Amino acid sequence: MRSCLVTEAQTLLGLSGVRRVDSVFFGGGTPSLASPNTVAAVLEAVDRAAHLPADSEVTLEANPASAPGSRLAAFGAAGINRLSIGLQSLDDKELQMLGRTHTASDALQTLAEARRLFPGRVSVDLMLGLPAQKSGPWLRQLQELLGYCDDHISLYQLTLERGTALFTQVQRGTLPAPDPEVAAEMYQEGRTVLREAGFRQYEVSNFARNGALSTHNWTYWQCGQYLGVGPGAHGRFVPQGAGGHTREARIQTLEPDNWMKEVTLFGHGTRKRVPLGELEL
């Protein structure tokens, strides 16, 4: 897997003609389960294929269940300089419903360790719109989180994905379907709470204060180029030899074994390429 990640990163950087990389984001799945050596190898490959300045934003998504302090420190030594903690909820019953193996206490402990190791460079996620979730208790979670968090918070509304246990439970009636009206109320009230706490909303789900905007998130919203590396990743960039103006959406093969075979054969595992029009993100 490590060698394929390195190969695909180098291949796609070559295809894109990118000569400077200002942000790298290790996300999707649970990248905190990866070896710090794998992270270091990918970053070294990026720096060889294109310039990765010392002040580039390099973020790792971390699950509290797989990110003790010693492991976070190892990721820091590998080149990570920003963390995104998948806290999700401060209610243990909600965490169980989401299939998380950590508790609210675990999440807050991980958050404290992350802030100690990466001061001013830690983001945290909070979910809204869960089945049976009410606005009042959720807002109390958000208020509590403000006492522990750093300068970046993401509020994500639950999306029921077909094939997941949660989707099946809602389909069978074991859990009530999320109420979109309640979710909308939570989102608007959450925005107000964060604004009063000094956070600025800089895109739909992300809020920052003290200038802690995510370079990577902002690049998406500015229609910047980005490369997707790894199984199921997606990217948007102008490949060399396309006339210099035709931007493509690229989706990498989802199944890890098939993706690795394709990378071994072709240098990358792109499953689908879609030319984008001028008004398409």
Coordinates of C-alpha atoms in Angstrom, one line a residue:
M1 CA 0.0 0.0 0.0
R2 CA 2.7 2.5 1.0
S3 CA 4.7 2.1 -2.3
C4 CA 1.4 2.5 -4.3
L5 CA 0.5 5.7 -2.5
V6 CA 4.0 7.0 -3.2
T7 CA 3.8 6.0 -6.9
E8 CA 0.3 7.4 -7.5
A9 CA 1.2 10.7 -5.8
Q10 CA 4.3 11.1 -8.0
T11 CA 2.3 10.1 -11.2
L12 CA -0.6 12.5 -10.6
L13 CA 1.8 15.4 -9.7
G14 CA 3.6 14.7 -12.9
L15 CA 0.3 14.7 -14.9
S16 CA -0.9 17.9 -13.3
G17 CA 2.3 19.8 -13.8
V18 CA 1.9 21.2 -10.3
R19 CA 5.2 22.6 -9.0
R20 CA 4.3 23.8 -5.5
V21 CA 2.0 22.1 -3.0
D22 CA 0.6 24.3 -0.2
S23 CA -1.5 21.7 1.6
V24 CA -1.7 18.0 2.0
F25 CA -4.7 16.3 3.7
F26 CA -4.7 12.7 4.9
G27 CA -8.4 12.0 5.2
G28 CA -11.1 9.5 4.3
G29 CA -11.6 6.3 6.3
T30 CA -9.3 6.4 9.4
P31 CA -5.9 7.6 8.3
S32 CA -4.7 7.7 12.0
L33 CA -4.5 3.9 11.7
A34 CA -1.8 4.2 9.1
S35 CA 1.9 4.0 10.0
P36 CA 3.6 7.3 10.6
N37 CA 6.3 6.0 8.3
T38 CA 3.7 5.8 5.5
V39 CA 2.8 9.4 6.0
A40 CA 6.4 10.4 5.9
A41 CA 7.0 8.4 2.7
V42 CA 4.1 10.1 1.0
L43 CA 5.3 13.6 2.0
E44 CA 8.8 12.8 0.9
A45 CA 7.4 11.7 -2.5
V46 CA 5.4 14.9 -2.8
D47 CA 8.4 17.0 -2.0
R48 CA 10.5 15.2 -4.6
A49 CA 7.9 15.5 -7.3
A50 CA 6.9 19.1 -6.5
H51 CA 8.0 21.7 -3.9
L52 CA 6.4 21.2 -0.5
P53 CA 7.4 24.3 1.5
A54 CA 8.2 24.0 5.2
D55 CA 5.1 26.1 6.0
S56 CA 2.6 24.0 4.0
E57 CA -0.5 22.9 5.8
V58 CA -0.3 19.1 6.4
T59 CA -3.4 17.8 8.1
L60 CA -4.3 14.3 9.4
E61 CA -7.8 13.2 10.3
A62 CA -7.6 11.4 13.6
N63 CA -10.1 9.1 15.3
P64 CA -10.0 9.3 19.1
A65 CA -10.0 5.5 19.3
S66 CA -6.8 5.2 17.2
A67 CA -4.9 8.3 18.2
P68 CA -3.2 8.2 21.7
G69 CA -0.8 11.0 22.4
S70 CA 2.3 8.9 21.6
R71 CA 0.9 8.2 18.1
L72 CA 0.0 11.8 17.5
A73 CA 3.5 12.8 18.4
A74 CA 4.9 10.2 15.9
F75 CA 2.7 11.7 13.2
G76 CA 4.1 15.1 14.1
A77 CA 7.6 13.8 13.6
A78 CA 6.5 12.4 10.2
G79 CA 5.5 15.8 9.0
I80 CA 2.0 16.4 10.1
N81 CA 1.4 19.9 11.5
R82 CA -2.4 20.1 11.8
L83 CA -5.0 17.6 13.1
S84 CA -8.7 17.2 12.5
I85 CA -10.2 15.3 15.3
G86 CA -13.4 13.2 14.5
L87 CA -15.0 13.9 17.8
Q88 CA -18.6 13.7 16.3
S89 CA -20.5 13.9 19.5
L90 CA -20.2 14.5 23.3
D91 CA -23.1 12.1 24.0
D92 CA -22.0 8.4 24.5
K93 CA -25.3 7.1 23.2
E94 CA -25.0 9.1 20.0
L95 CA -21.5 7.8 19.5
Q96 CA -22.7 4.2 19.9
M97 CA -25.4 4.9 17.4
L98 CA -22.8 6.2 14.9
G99 CA -20.8 3.0 15.4
R100 CA -17.9 4.8 17.1
T101 CA -15.8 2.9 19.6
H102 CA -14.6 5.9 21.6
T103 CA -16.5 7.7 24.4
A104 CA -17.0 11.4 24.8
S105 CA -14.3 11.3 27.5
D106 CA -11.9 9.6 25.1
A107 CA -12.5 12.3 22.5
L108 CA -11.9 15.1 25.0
Q109 CA -8.7 13.5 26.2
T110 CA -7.5 13.1 22.5
L111 CA -8.4 16.7 21.9
A112 CA -6.4 17.9 24.9
E113 CA -3.4 15.9 23.7
A114 CA -3.7 17.2 20.2
R115 CA -3.8 20.8 21.4
R116 CA -0.8 20.2 23.5
L117 CA 1.2 18.7 20.6
F118 CA -0.2 21.0 17.8
P119 CA -1.1 24.3 19.6
G120 CA -3.4 26.5 17.4
R121 CA -3.5 23.8 14.7
V122 CA -6.4 21.5 15.8
S123 CA -9.8 21.2 14.2
V124 CA -12.7 19.3 15.6
D125 CA -15.9 17.8 14.0
L126 CA -19.4 17.9 15.5
M127 CA -22.3 16.1 13.9
L128 CA -25.9 17.4 13.7
G129 CA -29.1 16.0 12.4
L130 CA -28.8 12.5 13.9
P131 CA -31.9 10.3 14.4
A132 CA -34.0 11.5 17.4
Q133 CA -31.5 14.3 18.1
K134 CA -32.9 17.5 19.6
S135 CA -31.7 21.0 19.2
G136 CA -31.4 21.9 23.0
P137 CA -29.1 19.0 24.0
W138 CA -27.0 19.4 20.9
L139 CA -26.5 23.1 21.5
R140 CA -25.3 22.3 25.0
Q141 CA -22.8 19.9 23.5
L142 CA -21.5 22.7 21.3
Q143 CA -21.3 25.1 24.2
E144 CA -19.3 22.4 26.2
L145 CA -17.0 21.9 23.2
L146 CA -16.2 25.6 23.1
G147 CA -14.5 25.1 26.5
Y148 CA -12.1 22.5 25.1
C149 CA -11.6 23.3 21.4
D150 CA -8.9 25.2 19.5
D151 CA -9.7 27.7 16.8
H152 CA -11.4 25.6 14.1
I153 CA -14.7 23.7 14.3
S154 CA -16.6 21.8 11.6
L155 CA -20.4 21.3 11.8
Y156 CA -21.5 18.3 9.7
Q157 CA -25.0 17.2 9.0
L158 CA -25.5 13.5 9.0
T159 CA -25.8 11.9 5.5
L160 CA -27.3 8.5 5.6
E161 CA -25.2 6.3 3.3
R162 CA -26.7 3.3 1.7
G163 CA -25.1 0.1 2.9
T164 CA -24.3 1.4 6.4
A165 CA -25.7 0.0 9.6
L166 CA -27.4 3.4 10.4
F167 CA -29.0 3.5 7.0
T168 CA -30.4 0.0 7.5
Q169 CA -31.7 0.8 11.0
V170 CA -33.6 3.9 9.7
Q171 CA -35.0 1.9 6.7
R172 CA -36.3 -0.8 9.0
G173 CA -37.8 1.7 11.4
T174 CA -35.5 0.7 14.3
L175 CA -34.4 4.3 14.4
P176 CA -36.4 7.4 13.4
A177 CA -35.4 9.2 10.2
P178 CA -33.5 12.4 10.9
D179 CA -35.8 15.4 10.9
P180 CA -34.5 18.0 8.3
E181 CA -36.4 20.8 10.0
V182 CA -34.7 20.1 13.3
A183 CA -31.3 19.8 11.6
A184 CA -31.8 23.2 9.9
E185 CA -32.7 24.8 13.3
M186 CA -29.6 23.2 14.9
Y187 CA -27.4 24.5 12.1
Q188 CA -28.7 28.1 12.3
E189 CA -28.5 28.2 16.0
G190 CA -25.0 26.6 16.0
R191 CA -23.8 29.3 13.6
T192 CA -25.0 32.0 16.0
V193 CA -23.3 30.3 19.0
L194 CA -20.0 30.1 17.1
R195 CA -20.2 33.7 15.8
E196 CA -20.8 34.9 19.3
A197 CA -17.7 32.9 20.4
G198 CA -15.6 34.7 17.8
F199 CA -15.7 32.2 15.0
R200 CA -16.1 33.3 11.4
Q201 CA -17.9 31.0 9.0
Y202 CA -15.7 30.7 5.8
E203 CA -17.7 28.0 4.0
V204 CA -20.8 25.8 4.6
S205 CA -19.5 23.6 7.4
N206 CA -16.3 25.2 8.6
F207 CA -15.7 28.0 11.2
A208 CA -12.5 29.5 12.3
R209 CA -11.2 32.2 14.6
N210 CA -7.8 33.9 15.1
G211 CA -7.0 33.3 11.4
A212 CA -7.1 29.5 11.7
L213 CA -8.8 28.9 8.3
S214 CA -7.9 25.6 6.7
T215 CA -5.8 26.2 3.5
H216 CA -7.0 22.9 2.2
N217 CA -10.8 23.5 2.8
W218 CA -10.5 27.0 1.3
T219 CA -8.8 25.7 -1.8
Y220 CA -11.9 23.6 -2.5
W221 CA -14.2 26.6 -2.3
Q222 CA -11.9 28.7 -4.4
C223 CA -12.0 26.1 -7.2
G224 CA -8.3 25.4 -6.8
Q225 CA -6.7 22.3 -8.2
Y226 CA -6.3 19.3 -5.9
L227 CA -5.1 15.7 -6.5
G228 CA -6.8 12.7 -5.0
V229 CA -4.4 9.9 -4.0
G230 CA -5.5 6.5 -2.8
P231 CA -8.5 4.1 -3.1
G232 CA -11.7 6.0 -3.6
A233 CA -10.0 9.5 -3.7
H234 CA -11.2 12.2 -6.0
G235 CA -9.5 15.2 -7.4
R236 CA -9.9 18.2 -9.7
F237 CA -7.1 19.4 -11.9
V238 CA -6.0 20.3 -15.4
P239 CA -3.9 17.4 -16.8
Q240 CA -0.9 18.3 -19.0
G241 CA -1.5 17.9 -22.7
A242 CA -5.2 18.8 -22.4
G243 CA -4.7 22.2 -23.9
G244 CA -4.0 23.8 -20.6
H245 CA -7.6 24.7 -19.9
T246 CA -9.8 21.5 -19.6
R247 CA -10.2 20.8 -15.9
E248 CA -11.1 17.2 -15.0
A249 CA -12.8 15.5 -12.1
R250 CA -11.0 12.3 -11.4
I251 CA -12.1 9.4 -9.2
Q252 CA -9.7 6.7 -8.1
T253 CA -10.7 3.0 -7.9
L254 CA -12.4 2.3 -4.7
E255 CA -11.4 -1.4 -4.0
P256 CA -7.9 -1.4 -2.4
D257 CA -6.7 -4.6 -4.1
N258 CA -7.9 -3.5 -7.6
W259 CA -6.5 0.0 -7.0
M260 CA -3.0 -1.4 -6.1
K261 CA -3.0 -3.6 -9.2
E262 CA -3.9 -0.6 -11.4
V263 CA -1.2 1.6 -9.8
T264 CA 1.4 -1.2 -10.3
L265 CA 0.4 -1.4 -14.0
F266 CA -0.3 2.2 -14.9
G267 CA 1.2 4.4 -12.1
H268 CA -2.2 5.5 -11.0
G269 CA -5.6 4.0 -10.2
T270 CA -7.9 6.5 -11.9
R271 CA -11.3 4.8 -12.5
K272 CA -13.2 7.8 -14.0
R273 CA -12.3 11.0 -15.7
V274 CA -15.0 13.7 -16.4
P275 CA -14.2 17.0 -18.2
L276 CA -15.6 19.9 -16.3
G277 CA -17.2 23.1 -17.8
E278 CA -16.2 26.6 -16.8
L279 CA -19.0 26.9 -14.2
E280 CA -18.4 23.4 -12.7
L281 CA -16.5 23.1 -9.4

